Coordinates of C-alpha atoms in Angstrom, one line a residue:
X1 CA -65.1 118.6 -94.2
X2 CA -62.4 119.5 -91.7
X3 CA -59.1 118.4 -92.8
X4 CA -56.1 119.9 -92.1
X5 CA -55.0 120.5 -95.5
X6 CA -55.0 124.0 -96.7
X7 CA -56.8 122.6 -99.6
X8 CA -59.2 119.8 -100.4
X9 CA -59.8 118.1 -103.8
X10 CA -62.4 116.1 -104.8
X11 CA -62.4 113.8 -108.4
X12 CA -65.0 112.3 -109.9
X13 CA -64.8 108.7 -110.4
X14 CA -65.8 106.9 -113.4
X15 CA -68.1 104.4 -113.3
X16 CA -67.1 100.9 -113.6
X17 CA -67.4 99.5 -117.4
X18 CA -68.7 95.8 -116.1
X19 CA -71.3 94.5 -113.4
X20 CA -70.2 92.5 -111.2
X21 CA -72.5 92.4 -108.3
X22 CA -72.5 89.5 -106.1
X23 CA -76.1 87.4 -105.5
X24 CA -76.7 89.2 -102.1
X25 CA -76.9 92.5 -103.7
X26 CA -79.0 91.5 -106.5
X27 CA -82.3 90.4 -105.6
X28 CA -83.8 87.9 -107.4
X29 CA -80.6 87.4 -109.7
X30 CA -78.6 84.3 -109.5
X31 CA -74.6 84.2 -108.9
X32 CA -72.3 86.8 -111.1
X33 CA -75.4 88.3 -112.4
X34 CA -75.1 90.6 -116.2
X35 CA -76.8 94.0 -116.1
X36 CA -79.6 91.8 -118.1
X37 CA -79.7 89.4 -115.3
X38 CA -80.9 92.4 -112.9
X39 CA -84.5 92.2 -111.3
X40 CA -84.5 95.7 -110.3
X41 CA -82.5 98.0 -112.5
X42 CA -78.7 98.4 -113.0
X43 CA -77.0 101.8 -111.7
X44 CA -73.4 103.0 -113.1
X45 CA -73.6 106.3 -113.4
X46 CA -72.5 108.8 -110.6
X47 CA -71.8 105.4 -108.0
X48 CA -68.6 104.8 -106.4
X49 CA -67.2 100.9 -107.9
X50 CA -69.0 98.7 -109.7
X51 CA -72.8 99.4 -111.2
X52 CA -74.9 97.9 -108.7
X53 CA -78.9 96.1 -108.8
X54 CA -81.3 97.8 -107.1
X55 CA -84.9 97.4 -106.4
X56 CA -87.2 98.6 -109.3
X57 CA -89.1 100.5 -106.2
X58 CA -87.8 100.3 -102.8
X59 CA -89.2 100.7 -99.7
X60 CA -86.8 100.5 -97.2
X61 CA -84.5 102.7 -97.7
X62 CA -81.5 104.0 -95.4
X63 CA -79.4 107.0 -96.4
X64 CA -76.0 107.5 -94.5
X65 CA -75.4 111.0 -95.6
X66 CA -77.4 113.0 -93.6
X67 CA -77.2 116.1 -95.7
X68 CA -78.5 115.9 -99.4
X69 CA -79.2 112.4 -99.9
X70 CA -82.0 112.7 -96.7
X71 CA -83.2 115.8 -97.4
X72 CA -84.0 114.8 -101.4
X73 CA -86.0 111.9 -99.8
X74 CA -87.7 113.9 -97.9
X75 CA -88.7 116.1 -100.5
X76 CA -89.6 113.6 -102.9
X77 CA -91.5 111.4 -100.3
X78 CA -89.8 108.5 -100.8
X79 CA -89.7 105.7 -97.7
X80 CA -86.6 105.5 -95.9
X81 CA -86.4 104.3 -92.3
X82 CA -82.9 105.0 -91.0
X83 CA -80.9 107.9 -90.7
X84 CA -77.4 109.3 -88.7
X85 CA -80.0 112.0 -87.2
X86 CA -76.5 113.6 -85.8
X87 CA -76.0 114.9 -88.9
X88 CA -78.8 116.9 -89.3
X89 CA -78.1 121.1 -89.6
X90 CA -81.4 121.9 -89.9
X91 CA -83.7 121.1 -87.2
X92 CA -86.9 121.3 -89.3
X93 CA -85.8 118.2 -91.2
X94 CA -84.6 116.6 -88.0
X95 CA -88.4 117.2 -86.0
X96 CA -90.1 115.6 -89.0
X97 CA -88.4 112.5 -88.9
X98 CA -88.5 112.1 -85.4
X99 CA -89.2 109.2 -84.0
X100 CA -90.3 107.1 -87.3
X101 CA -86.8 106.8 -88.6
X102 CA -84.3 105.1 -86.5
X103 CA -81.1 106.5 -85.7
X104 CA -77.8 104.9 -87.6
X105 CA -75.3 106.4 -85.3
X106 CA -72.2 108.6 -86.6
X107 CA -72.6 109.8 -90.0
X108 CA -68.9 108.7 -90.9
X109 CA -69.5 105.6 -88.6
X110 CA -72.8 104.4 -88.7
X111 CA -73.7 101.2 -86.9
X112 CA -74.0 97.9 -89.1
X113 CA -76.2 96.2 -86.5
X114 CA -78.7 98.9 -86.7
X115 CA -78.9 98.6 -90.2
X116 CA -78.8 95.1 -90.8
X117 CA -81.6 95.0 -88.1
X118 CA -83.7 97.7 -90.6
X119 CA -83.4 94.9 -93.0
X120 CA -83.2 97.8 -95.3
X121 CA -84.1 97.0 -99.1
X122 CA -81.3 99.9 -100.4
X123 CA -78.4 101.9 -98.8
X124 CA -77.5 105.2 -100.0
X125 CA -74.2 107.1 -99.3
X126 CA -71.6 108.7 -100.1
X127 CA -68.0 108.0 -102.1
X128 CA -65.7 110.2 -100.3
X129 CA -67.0 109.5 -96.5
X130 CA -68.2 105.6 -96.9
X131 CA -65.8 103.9 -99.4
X132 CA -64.0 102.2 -96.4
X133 CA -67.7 100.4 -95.5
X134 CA -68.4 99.6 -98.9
X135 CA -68.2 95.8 -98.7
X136 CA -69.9 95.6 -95.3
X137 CA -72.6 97.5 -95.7
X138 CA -73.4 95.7 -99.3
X139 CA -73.5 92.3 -97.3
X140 CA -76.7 94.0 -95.5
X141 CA -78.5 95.4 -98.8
X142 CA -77.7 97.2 -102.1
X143 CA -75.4 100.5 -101.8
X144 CA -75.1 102.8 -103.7
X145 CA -72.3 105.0 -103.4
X146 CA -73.1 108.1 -104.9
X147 CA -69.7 110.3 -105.8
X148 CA -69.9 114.4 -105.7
X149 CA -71.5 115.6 -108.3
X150 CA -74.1 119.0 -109.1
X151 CA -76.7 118.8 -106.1
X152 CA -79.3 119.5 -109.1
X153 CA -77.8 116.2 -110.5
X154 CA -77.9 114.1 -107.2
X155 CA -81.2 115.3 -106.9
X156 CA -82.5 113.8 -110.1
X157 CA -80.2 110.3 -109.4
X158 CA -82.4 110.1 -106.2
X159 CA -85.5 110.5 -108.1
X160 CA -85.1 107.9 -110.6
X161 CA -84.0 105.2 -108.2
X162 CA -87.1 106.3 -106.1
X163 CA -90.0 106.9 -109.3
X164 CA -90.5 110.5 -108.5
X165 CA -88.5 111.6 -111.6
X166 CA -91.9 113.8 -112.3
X167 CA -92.0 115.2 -108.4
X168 CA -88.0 116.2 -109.5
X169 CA -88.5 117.9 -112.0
X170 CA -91.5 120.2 -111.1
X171 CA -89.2 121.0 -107.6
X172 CA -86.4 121.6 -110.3
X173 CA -88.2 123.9 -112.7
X174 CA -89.8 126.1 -109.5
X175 CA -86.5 126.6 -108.4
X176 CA -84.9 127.5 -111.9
X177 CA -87.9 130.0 -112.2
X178 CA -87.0 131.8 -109.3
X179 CA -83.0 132.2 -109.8
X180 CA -83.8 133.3 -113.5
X181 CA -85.8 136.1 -111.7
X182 CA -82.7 136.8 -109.4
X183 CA -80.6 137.1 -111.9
X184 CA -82.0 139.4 -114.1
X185 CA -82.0 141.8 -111.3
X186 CA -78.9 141.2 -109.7
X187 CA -76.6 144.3 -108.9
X188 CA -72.9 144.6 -110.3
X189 CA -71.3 144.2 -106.8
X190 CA -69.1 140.9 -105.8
X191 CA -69.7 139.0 -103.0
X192 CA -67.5 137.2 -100.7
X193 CA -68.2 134.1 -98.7
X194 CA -66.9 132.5 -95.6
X195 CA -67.2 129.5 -93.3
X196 CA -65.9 130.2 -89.4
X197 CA -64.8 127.2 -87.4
X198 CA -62.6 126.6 -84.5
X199 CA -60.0 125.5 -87.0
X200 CA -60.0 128.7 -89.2
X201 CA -61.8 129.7 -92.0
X202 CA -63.2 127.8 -94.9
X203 CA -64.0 129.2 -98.6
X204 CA -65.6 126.8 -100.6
X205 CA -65.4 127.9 -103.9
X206 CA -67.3 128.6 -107.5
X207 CA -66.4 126.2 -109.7
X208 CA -67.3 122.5 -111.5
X209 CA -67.7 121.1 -108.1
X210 CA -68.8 123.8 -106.3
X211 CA -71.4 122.4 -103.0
X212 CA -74.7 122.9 -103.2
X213 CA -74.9 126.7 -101.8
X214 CA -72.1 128.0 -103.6
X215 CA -73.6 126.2 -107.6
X216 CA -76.6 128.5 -106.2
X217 CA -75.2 131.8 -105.6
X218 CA -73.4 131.4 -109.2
X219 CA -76.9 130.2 -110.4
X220 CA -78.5 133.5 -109.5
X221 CA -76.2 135.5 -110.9
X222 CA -73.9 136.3 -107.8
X223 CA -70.5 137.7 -108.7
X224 CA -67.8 136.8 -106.3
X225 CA -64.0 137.5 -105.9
X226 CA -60.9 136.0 -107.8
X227 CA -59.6 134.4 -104.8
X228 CA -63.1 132.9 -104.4
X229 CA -63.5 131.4 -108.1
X230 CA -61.2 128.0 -109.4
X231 CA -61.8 126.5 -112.9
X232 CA -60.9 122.6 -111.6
X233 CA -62.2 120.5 -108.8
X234 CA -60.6 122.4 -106.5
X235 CA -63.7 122.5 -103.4
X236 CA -62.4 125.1 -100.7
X237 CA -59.3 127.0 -99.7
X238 CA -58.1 127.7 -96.0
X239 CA -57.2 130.8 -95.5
X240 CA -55.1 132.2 -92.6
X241 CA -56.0 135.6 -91.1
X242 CA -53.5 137.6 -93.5
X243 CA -55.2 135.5 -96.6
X244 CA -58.7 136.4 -95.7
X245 CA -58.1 140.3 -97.1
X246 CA -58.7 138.5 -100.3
X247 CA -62.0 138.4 -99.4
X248 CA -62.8 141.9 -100.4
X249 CA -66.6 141.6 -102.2
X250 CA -68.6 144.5 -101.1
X251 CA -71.1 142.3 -99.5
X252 CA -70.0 139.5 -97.0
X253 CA -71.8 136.7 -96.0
X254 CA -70.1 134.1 -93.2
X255 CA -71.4 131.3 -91.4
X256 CA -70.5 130.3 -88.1
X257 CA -70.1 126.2 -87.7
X258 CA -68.5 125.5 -83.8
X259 CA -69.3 121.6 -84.6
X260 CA -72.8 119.7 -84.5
X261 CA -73.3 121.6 -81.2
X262 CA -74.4 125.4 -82.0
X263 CA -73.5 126.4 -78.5
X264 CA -70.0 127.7 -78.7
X265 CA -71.2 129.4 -81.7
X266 CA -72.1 133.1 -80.8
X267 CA -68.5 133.0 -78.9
X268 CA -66.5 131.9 -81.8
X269 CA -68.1 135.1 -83.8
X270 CA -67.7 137.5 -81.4
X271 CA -63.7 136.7 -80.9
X272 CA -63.7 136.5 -84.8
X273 CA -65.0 139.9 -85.3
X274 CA -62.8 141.0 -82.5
X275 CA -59.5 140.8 -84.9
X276 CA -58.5 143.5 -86.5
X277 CA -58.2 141.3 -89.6
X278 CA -61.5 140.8 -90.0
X279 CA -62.9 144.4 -89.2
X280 CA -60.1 145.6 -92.2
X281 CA -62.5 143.6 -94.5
X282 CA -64.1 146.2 -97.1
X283 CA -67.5 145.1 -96.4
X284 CA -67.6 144.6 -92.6
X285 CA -66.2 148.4 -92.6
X286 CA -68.9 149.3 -95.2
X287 CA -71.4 147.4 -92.1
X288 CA -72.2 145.0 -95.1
X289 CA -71.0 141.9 -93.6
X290 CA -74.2 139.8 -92.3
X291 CA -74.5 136.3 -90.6
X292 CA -76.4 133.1 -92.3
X293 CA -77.8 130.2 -90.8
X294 CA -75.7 127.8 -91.0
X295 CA -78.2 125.0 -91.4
X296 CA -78.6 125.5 -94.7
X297 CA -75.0 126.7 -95.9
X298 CA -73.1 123.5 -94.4
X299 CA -76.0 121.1 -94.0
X300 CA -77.3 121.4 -97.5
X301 CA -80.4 118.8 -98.4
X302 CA -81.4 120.2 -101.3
X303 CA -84.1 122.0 -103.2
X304 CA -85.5 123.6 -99.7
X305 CA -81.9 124.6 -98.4
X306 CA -81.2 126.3 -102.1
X307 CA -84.4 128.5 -101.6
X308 CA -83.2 129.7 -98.5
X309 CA -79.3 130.4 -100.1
X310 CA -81.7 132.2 -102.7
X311 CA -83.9 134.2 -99.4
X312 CA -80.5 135.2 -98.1
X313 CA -79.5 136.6 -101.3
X314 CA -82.9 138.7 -101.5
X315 CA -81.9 139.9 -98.1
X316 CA -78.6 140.5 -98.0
X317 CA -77.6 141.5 -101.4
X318 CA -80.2 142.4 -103.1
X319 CA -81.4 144.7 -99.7
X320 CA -78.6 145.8 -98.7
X321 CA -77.9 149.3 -98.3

């Protein structure tokens, strides 16, 4: 998510209106097959290109976004045997996949001969970081390109391709529950928050494509700033030092990310709280600006990561002094 553009767009993508998936990724379907012609079943919605066949149930499944798609299958319990284990935030997931699931290299580069030698039955990933792979990794096995859409949403795609559409659901509901309860009680203050990284700050926004923490803060009833809000698909904005006064909410939450490393961490906050920018901030003067893990704000894998935005909230908003 580091671009040097002050400001990142993302667009859905319709799906295709045809199928045209070749023999290799339809198993069981002759040449030029018809969605009728599919063994497994035919997926068009939410996928990157043209609908794609896919295994009825798979069982070998390798996910290339380390984030979302691995933690979903994870929480569903569906098989998958390879992973970029690089990508991992959140070293719970990572020491319960250790060492049954092998290792697919760079989450933006993954390896094709360690996939191909998974002989994997379905590929998951996603439209914006694996749309330049897209025909090599469909000579090794179904993909499925899933574009950005409500983590809620990608949650249930997952299931259905999987059968855990009942699991979902139940996960779904449990969590609804609790940010109903939230948001009844939520005070009228805003919030405001931040990403730190060596290349400046990061706000991802409230809005129709908000990522998976920030849909949950609006979701229990969090109230944040103007500057922090967009009504299109605007993602984040990159504030400079001067811009980050916008960020007056009389809480504060910010995460440090220094890269996949978390060493270098604790030094980039310390010279970041050092400016006199940031100590101007209403809350960090009001000693209401507090630090999150930032396992599950920028390596979101889904309805585990939401309950934690949704403990941080209980701490840090709904406690604070």
């Amino acid at each position: 998510m580091m671009r040097p553009l002050r400001r990142f767009r993302t667009r859905w993508r319709p799906a295709a209106l045809a199928c045209m998936v070749a023999a290799m990724t339809c198993p069981g379907a002759a040449a030029g097959p018809t969605p009728a012609g599919c063994a497994g079943r035919v997926v068009a919605r939410h996928v990157a290109g043209s609908p794609v066949c896919v295994p009825a149930a798979p069982q070998r499944i390798v996910t290339l976004d380390p984030w979302l798609t691995l933690g979903t299958l994870q929480e569903l319990g569906a098989p998958f045997v390879g992973a970029p284990l690089i990508g991992i935030q959140e070293p719970h997931v990572r020491a319960a996949l250790e060492p049954e699931v092998v290792d697919v290299g760079h989450p933006l580069q993954p390896s094709l001969e360690r996939l191909a030698g998974l002989n994997p039955d379905l590929i998951l990933g996603s439209s914006y970081l694996h749309a330049q792979t897209h025909e090599g990794l469909s000579r090794i096995a179904p993909t499925l390109l899933i574009d950005p859409i409500d983590w809620k949403e990608h949650f249930r795609l997952i299931a259905e391709l999987t059968g855990h559409a009942q699991r979902a659901a139940e996960i779904i509901r449990s969590y609804e529950a609790r940010t109903a309860r939230l948001r009844a009680g939520m005070p009228d203050i805003r919030v405001s928050v931040v990403r730190i990284s060596p290349s400046g700050f990061q706000v991802y926004l409230q809005g129709p494509a908000a990522y998976g923490p920030y849909a949950v803060l609006e979701e229990a009833g969090i109230r944040r700033t103007d500057y922090e809000i967009t009504r299109d698909q605007t993602v984040l904005k990159r504030p400079d030092w001067e811009e980050i006064a916008a960020l007056e909410g009389d809480v504060l939450l910010y995460v440090v990310v220094s890269g996949y490393d978390t060493a270098q961490d604790d030094a980039l906050e310390a010279e970041t709280r050092a400016n006199p920018f940031w100590q101007m901030l209403p809350a960090v003067r009001a000693g209401r600006a507090y630090r999150v893990e930032r396992g599950h704000w920028m390596g979101f894998s889904g309805a585990g990561s939401a309950h934690k935005v949704l403990d941080d909230i209980e701490r840090f908003v709904l406690g604070a002094p």
